[in-house]
């Protein structure tokens, strides 16, 4: 049996955390489209196993964004070069 603290972490989220997760998904899924083809995710999972056997499959899996009902309202921001950029908004 898990300890009380572990059970609280593993259990369903409370209302506050549920609202935070919903808001975060709305922002992330509203920013860019994701593939709906499950085989695309499967290929990514299998390809990541050699270089990142623990976390690769975890982060390459399908998310709720794959089934998000709305398309993004704006195109992604392009920097016009190969330098990674950090975009900050408030």
CSV table of C-alpha atoms in Angstrom, one decimal:
chain,number,residue,atom,x,y,z
A,1,UNK,CA,0.0,0.0,0.0
A,2,UNK,CA,1.3,3.5,-0.8
A,3,UNK,CA,1.9,5.9,2.0
A,4,UNK,CA,-0.7,8.6,2.6
A,5,UNK,CA,1.5,11.2,0.9
A,6,UNK,CA,2.2,9.0,-2.1
A,7,UNK,CA,-1.5,8.2,-2.4
A,8,UNK,CA,-2.3,11.9,-2.5
A,9,UNK,CA,0.1,12.5,-5.3
A,10,UNK,CA,-1.0,9.5,-7.3
A,11,UNK,CA,-4.7,10.1,-6.8
A,12,UNK,CA,-7.0,12.2,-9.0
A,13,UNK,CA,-6.3,15.9,-9.0
A,14,UNK,CA,-8.3,18.2,-6.9
A,15,UNK,CA,-10.3,21.1,-8.4
A,16,UNK,CA,-7.4,23.5,-8.3
A,17,UNK,CA,-5.0,21.2,-10.1
A,18,UNK,CA,-7.8,20.1,-12.5
A,19,UNK,CA,-8.3,23.8,-13.5
A,20,UNK,CA,-4.6,24.4,-13.9
A,21,UNK,CA,-4.2,21.3,-16.1
A,22,UNK,CA,-7.2,22.3,-18.2
A,23,UNK,CA,-5.9,25.9,-18.7
A,24,UNK,CA,-2.4,24.6,-19.6
A,25,UNK,CA,-3.8,22.2,-22.2
A,26,UNK,CA,-5.9,25.0,-23.7
A,27,UNK,CA,-2.8,27.2,-24.1
A,28,UNK,CA,-0.6,24.4,-25.4
A,29,UNK,CA,-3.1,22.8,-27.7
A,30,UNK,CA,-4.3,26.2,-29.0
A,31,UNK,CA,-0.8,27.2,-30.1
A,32,UNK,CA,0.0,24.4,-32.6
A,33,UNK,CA,-1.7,21.4,-34.2
A,34,UNK,CA,-0.6,17.9,-33.4
A,35,UNK,CA,-0.7,14.8,-35.6
A,36,UNK,CA,-3.8,12.7,-35.2
A,37,UNK,CA,-2.2,9.6,-36.7
A,38,UNK,CA,-1.4,7.2,-33.9
A,39,UNK,CA,1.3,5.5,-36.0
A,40,UNK,CA,3.2,8.8,-36.0
A,41,UNK,CA,3.4,8.6,-32.2
A,42,UNK,CA,4.3,4.9,-32.2
A,43,UNK,CA,7.3,5.6,-34.6
A,44,UNK,CA,8.5,8.4,-32.3
A,45,UNK,CA,8.3,6.2,-29.3
A,46,UNK,CA,10.2,3.4,-30.9
A,47,UNK,CA,12.8,5.7,-32.3
A,48,UNK,CA,13.4,7.3,-28.9
A,49,UNK,CA,14.0,3.9,-27.1
A,50,UNK,CA,17.7,3.7,-28.1
A,51,UNK,CA,18.8,7.1,-27.0
A,52,UNK,CA,16.3,7.8,-24.2
A,53,UNK,CA,14.8,4.5,-23.0
A,54,UNK,CA,13.0,5.9,-19.9
A,55,UNK,CA,11.8,9.4,-20.8
A,56,UNK,CA,11.8,9.2,-24.6
A,57,UNK,CA,8.7,7.0,-24.9
A,58,UNK,CA,7.0,9.1,-22.2
A,59,UNK,CA,7.4,12.4,-24.0
A,60,UNK,CA,6.8,11.0,-27.5
A,61,UNK,CA,3.4,9.6,-26.7
A,62,UNK,CA,0.0,11.0,-27.8
A,63,UNK,CA,-1.4,13.9,-25.8
A,64,UNK,CA,-4.9,15.4,-25.6
A,65,UNK,CA,-3.7,18.0,-28.2
A,66,UNK,CA,-3.9,15.3,-30.9
A,67,UNK,CA,-7.7,15.4,-30.5
A,68,UNK,CA,-8.1,19.1,-29.8
A,69,UNK,CA,-11.3,20.2,-31.6
A,70,UNK,CA,-10.1,23.7,-32.7
A,71,UNK,CA,-7.3,24.8,-34.9
A,72,UNK,CA,-4.8,27.5,-33.8
A,73,UNK,CA,-6.0,31.1,-34.4
A,74,UNK,CA,-2.5,32.3,-35.4
A,75,UNK,CA,0.4,30.8,-37.3
A,76,UNK,CA,3.5,29.9,-35.3
A,77,UNK,CA,6.0,32.7,-34.8
A,78,UNK,CA,9.0,32.2,-37.0
A,79,UNK,CA,12.4,33.8,-36.1
A,80,UNK,CA,13.8,33.8,-39.6
A,81,UNK,CA,17.1,32.1,-38.6
A,82,UNK,CA,18.5,28.9,-37.1
A,83,UNK,CA,19.0,30.4,-33.6
A,84,UNK,CA,16.6,29.1,-31.0
A,85,UNK,CA,14.6,31.8,-29.4
A,86,UNK,CA,12.7,32.3,-26.2
A,87,UNK,CA,9.4,34.1,-26.6
A,88,UNK,CA,8.0,35.6,-23.4
A,89,UNK,CA,4.5,36.9,-23.0
A,90,UNK,CA,2.4,38.1,-20.1
